JSON list of N, CA and C in Angstrom, two decimals:
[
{"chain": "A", "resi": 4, "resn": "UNK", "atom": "N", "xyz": [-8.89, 16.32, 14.79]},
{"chain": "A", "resi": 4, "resn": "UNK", "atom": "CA", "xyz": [-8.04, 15.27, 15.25]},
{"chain": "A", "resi": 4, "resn": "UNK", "atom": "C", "xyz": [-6.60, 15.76, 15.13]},
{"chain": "A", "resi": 5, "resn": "UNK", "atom": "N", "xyz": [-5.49, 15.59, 16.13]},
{"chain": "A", "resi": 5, "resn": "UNK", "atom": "CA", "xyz": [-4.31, 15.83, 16.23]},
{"chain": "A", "resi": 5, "resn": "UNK", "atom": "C", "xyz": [-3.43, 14.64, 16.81]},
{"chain": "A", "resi": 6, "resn": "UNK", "atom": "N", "xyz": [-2.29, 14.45, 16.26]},
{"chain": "A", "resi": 6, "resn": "UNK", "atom": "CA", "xyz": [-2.00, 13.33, 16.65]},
{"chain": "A", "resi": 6, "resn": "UNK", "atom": "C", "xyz": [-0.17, 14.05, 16.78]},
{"chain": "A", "resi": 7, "resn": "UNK", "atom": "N", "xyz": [0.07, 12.94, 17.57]},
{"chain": "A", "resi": 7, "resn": "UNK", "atom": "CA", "xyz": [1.68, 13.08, 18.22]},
{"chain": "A", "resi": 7, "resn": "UNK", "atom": "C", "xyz": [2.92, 13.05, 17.01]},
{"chain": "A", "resi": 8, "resn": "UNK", "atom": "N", "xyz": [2.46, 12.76, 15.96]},
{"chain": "A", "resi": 8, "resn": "UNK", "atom": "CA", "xyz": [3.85, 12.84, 14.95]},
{"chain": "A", "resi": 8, "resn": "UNK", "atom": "C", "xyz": [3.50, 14.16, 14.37]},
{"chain": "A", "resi": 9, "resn": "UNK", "atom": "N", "xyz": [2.69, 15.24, 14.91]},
{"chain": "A", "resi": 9, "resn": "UNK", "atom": "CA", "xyz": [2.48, 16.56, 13.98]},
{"chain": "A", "resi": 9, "resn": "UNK", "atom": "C", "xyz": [0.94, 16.49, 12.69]},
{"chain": "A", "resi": 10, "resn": "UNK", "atom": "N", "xyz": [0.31, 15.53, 12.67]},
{"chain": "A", "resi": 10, "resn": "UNK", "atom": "CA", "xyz": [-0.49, 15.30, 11.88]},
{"chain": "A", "resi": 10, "resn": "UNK", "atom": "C", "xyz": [-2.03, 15.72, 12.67]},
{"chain": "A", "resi": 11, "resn": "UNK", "atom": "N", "xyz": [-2.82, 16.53, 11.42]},
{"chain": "A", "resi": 11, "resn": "UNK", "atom": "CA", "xyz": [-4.01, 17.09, 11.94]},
{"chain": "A", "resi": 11, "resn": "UNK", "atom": "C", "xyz": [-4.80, 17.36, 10.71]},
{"chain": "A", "resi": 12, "resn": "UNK", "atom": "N", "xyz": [-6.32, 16.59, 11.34]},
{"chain": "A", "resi": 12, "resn": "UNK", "atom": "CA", "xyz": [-7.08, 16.92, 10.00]},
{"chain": "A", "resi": 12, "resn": "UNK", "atom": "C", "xyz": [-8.44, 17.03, 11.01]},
{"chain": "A", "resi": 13, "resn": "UNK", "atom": "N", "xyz": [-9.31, 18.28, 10.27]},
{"chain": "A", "resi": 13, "resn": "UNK", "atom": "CA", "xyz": [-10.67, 18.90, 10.49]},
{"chain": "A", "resi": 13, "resn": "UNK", "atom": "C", "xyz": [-11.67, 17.56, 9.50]},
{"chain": "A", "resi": 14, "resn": "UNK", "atom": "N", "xyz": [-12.49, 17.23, 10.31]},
{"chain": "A", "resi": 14, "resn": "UNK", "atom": "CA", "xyz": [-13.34, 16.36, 8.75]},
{"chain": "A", "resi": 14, "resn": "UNK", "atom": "C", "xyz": [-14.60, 16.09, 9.43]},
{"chain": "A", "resi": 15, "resn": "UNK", "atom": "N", "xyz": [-15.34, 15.99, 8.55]},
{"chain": "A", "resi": 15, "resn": "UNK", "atom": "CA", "xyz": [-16.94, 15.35, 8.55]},
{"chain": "A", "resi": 15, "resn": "UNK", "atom": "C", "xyz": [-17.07, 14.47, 8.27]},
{"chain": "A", "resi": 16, "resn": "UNK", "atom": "N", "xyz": [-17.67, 13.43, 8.57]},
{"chain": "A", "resi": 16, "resn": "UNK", "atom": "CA", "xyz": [-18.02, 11.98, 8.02]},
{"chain": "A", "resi": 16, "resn": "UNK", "atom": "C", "xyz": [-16.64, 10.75, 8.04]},
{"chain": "A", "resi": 17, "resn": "UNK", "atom": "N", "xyz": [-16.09, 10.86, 7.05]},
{"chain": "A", "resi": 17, "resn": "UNK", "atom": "CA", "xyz": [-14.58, 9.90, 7.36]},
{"chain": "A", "resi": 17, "resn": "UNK", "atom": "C", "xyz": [-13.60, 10.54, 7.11]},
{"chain": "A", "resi": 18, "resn": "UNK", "atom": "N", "xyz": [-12.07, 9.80, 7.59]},
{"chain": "A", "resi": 18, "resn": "UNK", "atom": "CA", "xyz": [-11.03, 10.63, 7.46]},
{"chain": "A", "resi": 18, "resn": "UNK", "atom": "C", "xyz": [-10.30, 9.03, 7.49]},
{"chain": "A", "resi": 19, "resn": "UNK", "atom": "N", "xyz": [-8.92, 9.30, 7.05]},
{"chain": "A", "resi": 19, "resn": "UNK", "atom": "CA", "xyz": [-8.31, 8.34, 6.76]},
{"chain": "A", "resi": 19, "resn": "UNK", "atom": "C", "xyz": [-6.60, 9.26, 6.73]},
{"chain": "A", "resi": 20, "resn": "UNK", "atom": "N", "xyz": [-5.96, 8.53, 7.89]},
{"chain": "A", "resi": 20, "resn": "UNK", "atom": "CA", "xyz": [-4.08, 8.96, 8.33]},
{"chain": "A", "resi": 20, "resn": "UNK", "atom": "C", "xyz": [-3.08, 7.95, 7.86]},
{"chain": "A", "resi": 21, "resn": "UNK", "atom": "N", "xyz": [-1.90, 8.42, 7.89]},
{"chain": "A", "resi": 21, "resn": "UNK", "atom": "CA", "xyz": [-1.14, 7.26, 7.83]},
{"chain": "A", "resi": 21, "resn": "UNK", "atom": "C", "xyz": [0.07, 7.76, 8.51]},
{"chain": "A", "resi": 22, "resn": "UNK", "atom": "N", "xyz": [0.21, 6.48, 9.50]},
{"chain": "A", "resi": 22, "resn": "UNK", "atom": "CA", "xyz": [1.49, 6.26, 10.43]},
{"chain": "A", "resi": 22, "resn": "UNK", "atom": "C", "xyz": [2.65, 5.61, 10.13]},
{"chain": "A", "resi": 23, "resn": "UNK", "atom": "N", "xyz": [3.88, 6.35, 10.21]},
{"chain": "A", "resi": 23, "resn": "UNK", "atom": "CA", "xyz": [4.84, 5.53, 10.44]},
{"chain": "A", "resi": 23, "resn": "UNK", "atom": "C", "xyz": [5.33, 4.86, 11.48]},
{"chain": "A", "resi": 24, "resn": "UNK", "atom": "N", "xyz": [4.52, 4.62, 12.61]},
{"chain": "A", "resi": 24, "resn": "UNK", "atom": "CA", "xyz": [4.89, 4.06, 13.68]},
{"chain": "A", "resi": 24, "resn": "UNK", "atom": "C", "xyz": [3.65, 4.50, 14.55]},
{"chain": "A", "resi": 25, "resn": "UNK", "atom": "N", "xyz": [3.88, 3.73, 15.70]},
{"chain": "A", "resi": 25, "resn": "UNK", "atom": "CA", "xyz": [3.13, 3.94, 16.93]},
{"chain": "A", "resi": 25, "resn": "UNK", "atom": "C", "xyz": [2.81, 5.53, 16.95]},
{"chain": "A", "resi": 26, "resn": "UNK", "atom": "N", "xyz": [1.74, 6.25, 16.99]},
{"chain": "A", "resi": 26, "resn": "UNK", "atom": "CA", "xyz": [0.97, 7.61, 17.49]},
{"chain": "A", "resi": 26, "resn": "UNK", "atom": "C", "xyz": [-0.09, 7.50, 18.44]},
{"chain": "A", "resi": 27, "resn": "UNK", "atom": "N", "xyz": [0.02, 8.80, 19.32]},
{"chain": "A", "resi": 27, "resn": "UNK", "atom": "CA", "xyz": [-1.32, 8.99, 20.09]},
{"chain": "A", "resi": 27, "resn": "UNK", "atom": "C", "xyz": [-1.91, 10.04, 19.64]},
{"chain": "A", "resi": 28, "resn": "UNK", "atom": "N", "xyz": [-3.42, 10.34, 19.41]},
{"chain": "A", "resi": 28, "resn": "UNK", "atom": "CA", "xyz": [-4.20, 11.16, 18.88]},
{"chain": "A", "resi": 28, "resn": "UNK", "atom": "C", "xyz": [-5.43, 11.43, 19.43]},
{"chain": "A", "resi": 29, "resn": "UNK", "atom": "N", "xyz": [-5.51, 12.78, 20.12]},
{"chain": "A", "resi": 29, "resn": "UNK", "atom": "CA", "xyz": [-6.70, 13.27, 20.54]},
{"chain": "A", "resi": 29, "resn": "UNK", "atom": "C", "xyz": [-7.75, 13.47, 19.45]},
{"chain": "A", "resi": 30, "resn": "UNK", "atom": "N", "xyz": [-8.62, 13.62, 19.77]},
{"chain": "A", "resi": 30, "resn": "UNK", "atom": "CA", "xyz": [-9.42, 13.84, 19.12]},
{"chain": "A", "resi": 30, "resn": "UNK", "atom": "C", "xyz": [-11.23, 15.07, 19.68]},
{"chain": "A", "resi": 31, "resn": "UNK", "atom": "N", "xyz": [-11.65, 15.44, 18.75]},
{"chain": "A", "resi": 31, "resn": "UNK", "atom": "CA", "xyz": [-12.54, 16.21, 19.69]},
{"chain": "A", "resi": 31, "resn": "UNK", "atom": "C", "xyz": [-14.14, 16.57, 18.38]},
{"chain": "A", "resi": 32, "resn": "UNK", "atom": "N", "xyz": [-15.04, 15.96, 18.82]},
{"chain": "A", "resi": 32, "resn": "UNK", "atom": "CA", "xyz": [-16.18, 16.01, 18.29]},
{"chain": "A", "resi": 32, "resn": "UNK", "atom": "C", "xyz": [-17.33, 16.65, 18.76]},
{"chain": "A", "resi": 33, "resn": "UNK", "atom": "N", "xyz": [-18.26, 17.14, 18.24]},
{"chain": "A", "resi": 33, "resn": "UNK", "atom": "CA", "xyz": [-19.46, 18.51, 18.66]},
{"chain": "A", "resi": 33, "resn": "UNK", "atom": "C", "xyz": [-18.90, 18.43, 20.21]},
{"chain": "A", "resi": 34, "resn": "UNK", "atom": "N", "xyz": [-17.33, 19.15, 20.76]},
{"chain": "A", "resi": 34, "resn": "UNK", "atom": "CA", "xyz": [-17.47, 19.32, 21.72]},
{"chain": "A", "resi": 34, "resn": "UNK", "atom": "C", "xyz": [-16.98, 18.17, 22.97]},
{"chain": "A", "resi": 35, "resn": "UNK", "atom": "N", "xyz": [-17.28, 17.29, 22.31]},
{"chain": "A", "resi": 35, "resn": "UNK", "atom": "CA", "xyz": [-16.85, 15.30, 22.81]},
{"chain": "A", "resi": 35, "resn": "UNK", "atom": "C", "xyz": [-15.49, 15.13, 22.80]},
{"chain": "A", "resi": 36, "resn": "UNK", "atom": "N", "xyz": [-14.60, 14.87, 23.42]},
{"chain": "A", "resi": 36, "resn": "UNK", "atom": "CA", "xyz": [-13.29, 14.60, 23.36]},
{"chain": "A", "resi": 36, "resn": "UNK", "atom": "C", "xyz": [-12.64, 13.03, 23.66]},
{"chain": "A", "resi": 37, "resn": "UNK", "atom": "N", "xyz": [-12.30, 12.59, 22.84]},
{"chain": "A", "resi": 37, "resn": "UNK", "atom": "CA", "xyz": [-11.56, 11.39, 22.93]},
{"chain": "A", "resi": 37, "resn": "UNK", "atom": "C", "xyz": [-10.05, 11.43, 22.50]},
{"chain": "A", "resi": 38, "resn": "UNK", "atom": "N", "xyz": [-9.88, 9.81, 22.60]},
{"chain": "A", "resi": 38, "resn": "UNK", "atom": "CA", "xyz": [-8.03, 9.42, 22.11]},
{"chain": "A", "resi": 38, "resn": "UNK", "atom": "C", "xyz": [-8.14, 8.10, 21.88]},
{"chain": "A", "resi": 39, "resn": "UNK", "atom": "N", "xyz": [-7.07, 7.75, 21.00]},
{"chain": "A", "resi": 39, "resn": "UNK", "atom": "CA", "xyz": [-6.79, 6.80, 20.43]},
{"chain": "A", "resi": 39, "resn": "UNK", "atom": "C", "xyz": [-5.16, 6.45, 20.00]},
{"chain": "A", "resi": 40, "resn": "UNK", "atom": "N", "xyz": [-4.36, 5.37, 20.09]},
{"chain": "A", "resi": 40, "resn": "UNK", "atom": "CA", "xyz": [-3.55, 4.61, 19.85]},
{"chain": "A", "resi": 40, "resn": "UNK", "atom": "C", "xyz": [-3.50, 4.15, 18.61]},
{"chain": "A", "resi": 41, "resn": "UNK", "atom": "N", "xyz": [-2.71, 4.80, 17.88]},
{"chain": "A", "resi": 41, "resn": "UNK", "atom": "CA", "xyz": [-2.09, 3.69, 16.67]},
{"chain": "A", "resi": 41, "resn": "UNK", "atom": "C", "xyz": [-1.07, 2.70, 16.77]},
{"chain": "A", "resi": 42, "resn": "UNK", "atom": "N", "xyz": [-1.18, 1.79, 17.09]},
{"chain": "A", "resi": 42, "resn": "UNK", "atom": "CA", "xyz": [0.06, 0.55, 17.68]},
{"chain": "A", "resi": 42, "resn": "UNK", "atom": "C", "xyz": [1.12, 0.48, 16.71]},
{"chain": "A", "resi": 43, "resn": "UNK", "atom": "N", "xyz": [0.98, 0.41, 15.76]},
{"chain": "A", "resi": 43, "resn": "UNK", "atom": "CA", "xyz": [1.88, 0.42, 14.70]},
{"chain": "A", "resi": 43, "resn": "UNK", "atom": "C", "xyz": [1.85, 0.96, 13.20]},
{"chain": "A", "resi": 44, "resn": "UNK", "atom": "N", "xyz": [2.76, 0.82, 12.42]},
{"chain": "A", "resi": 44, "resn": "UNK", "atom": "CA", "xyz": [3.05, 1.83, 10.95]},
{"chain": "A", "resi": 44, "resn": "UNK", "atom": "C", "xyz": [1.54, 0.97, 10.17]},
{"chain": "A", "resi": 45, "resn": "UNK", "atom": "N", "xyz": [0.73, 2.18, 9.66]},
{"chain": "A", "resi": 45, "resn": "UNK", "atom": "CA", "xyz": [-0.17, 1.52, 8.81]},
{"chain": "A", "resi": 45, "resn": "UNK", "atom": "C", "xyz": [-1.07, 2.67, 8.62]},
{"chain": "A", "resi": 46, "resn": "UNK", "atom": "N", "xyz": [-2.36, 2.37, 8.83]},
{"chain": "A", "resi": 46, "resn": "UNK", "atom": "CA", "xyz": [-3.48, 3.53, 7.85]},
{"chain": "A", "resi": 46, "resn": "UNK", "atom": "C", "xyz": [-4.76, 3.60, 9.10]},
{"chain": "A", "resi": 47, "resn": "UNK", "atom": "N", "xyz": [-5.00, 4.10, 9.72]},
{"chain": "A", "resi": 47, "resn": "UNK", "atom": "CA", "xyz": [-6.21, 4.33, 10.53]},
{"chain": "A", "resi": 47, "resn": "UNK", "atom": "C", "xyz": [-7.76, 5.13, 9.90]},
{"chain": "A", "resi": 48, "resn": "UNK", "atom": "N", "xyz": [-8.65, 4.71, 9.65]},
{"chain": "A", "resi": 48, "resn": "UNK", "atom": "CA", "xyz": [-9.52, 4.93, 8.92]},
{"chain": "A", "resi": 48, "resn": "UNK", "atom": "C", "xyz": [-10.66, 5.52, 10.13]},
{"chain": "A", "resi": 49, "resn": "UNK", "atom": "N", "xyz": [-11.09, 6.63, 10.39]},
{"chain": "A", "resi": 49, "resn": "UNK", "atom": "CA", "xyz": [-12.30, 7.11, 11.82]},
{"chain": "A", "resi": 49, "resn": "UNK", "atom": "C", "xyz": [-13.57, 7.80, 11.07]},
{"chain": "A", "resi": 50, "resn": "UNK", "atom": "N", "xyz": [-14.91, 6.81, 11.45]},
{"chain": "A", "resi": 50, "resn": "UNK", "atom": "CA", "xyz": [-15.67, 7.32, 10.85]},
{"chain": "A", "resi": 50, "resn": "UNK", "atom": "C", "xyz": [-16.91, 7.92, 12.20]},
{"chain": "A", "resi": 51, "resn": "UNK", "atom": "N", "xyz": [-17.37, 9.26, 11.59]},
{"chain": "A", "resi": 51, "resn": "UNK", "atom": "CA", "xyz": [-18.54, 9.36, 13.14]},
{"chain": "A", "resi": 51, "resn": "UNK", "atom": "C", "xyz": [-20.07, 9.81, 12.17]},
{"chain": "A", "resi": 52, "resn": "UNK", "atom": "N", "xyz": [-20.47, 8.38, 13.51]},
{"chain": "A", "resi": 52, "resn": "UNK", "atom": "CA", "xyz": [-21.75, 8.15, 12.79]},
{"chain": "A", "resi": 52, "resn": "UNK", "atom": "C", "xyz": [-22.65, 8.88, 14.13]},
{"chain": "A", "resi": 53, "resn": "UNK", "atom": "N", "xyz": [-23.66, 9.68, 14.22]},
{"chain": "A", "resi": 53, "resn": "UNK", "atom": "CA", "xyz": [-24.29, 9.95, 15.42]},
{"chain": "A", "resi": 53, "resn": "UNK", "atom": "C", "xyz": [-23.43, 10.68, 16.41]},
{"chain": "A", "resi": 54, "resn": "UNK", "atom": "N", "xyz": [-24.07, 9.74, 17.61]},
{"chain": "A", "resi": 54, "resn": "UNK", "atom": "CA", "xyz": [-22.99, 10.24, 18.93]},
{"chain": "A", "resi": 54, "resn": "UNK", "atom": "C", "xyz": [-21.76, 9.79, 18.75]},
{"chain": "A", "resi": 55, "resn": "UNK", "atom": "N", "xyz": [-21.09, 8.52, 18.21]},
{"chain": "A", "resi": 55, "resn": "UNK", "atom": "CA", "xyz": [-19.84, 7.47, 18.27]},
{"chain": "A", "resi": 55, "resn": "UNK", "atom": "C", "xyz": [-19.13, 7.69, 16.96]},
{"chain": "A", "resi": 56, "resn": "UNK", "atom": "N", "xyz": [-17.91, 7.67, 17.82]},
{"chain": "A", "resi": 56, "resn": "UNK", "atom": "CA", "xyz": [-16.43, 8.26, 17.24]},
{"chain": "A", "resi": 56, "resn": "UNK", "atom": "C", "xyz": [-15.91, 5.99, 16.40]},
{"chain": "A", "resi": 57, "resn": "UNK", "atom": "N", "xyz": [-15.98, 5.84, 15.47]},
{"chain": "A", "resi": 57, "resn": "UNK", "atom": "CA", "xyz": [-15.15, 4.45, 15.31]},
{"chain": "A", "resi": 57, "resn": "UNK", "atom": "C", "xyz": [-13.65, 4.81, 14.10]},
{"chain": "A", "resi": 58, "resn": "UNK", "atom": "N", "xyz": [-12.55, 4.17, 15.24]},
{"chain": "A", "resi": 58, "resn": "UNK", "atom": "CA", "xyz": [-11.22, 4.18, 14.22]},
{"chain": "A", "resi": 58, "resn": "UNK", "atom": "C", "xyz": [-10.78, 3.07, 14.41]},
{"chain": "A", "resi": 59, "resn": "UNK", "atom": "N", "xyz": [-10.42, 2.42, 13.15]},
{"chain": "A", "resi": 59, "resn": "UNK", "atom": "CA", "xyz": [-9.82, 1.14, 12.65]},
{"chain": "A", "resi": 59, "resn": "UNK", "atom": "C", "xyz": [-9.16, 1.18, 11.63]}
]
């Protein structure tokens, strides 16, 4: 996962960021590529279970 303020983490199972503001963040799994929006300053928590990527 790489995200637009310079922040990047490799992980298995969960991972947990923290924003000071609005970020966009690619992301890329066995190969699977997604993105995601952090709307505002706070803590985004992404866990992958199976095929599915979930961040909240």
């Amino acid at each position: 996962m790489s995200c637009g303020d310079g922040q990047s983490q490799k992980f298995s199972g969960t991972t947990r960021m923290v924003f000071d503001g609005a970020q966009s963040c690619r992301i890329e799994v066995d190969g699977k590529r997604g993105a995601f929006t952090a709307s505002k300053s706070g803590s985004v928590t992404c866990t992958v279970s199976g095929d599915v990527l979930n961040c909240s």
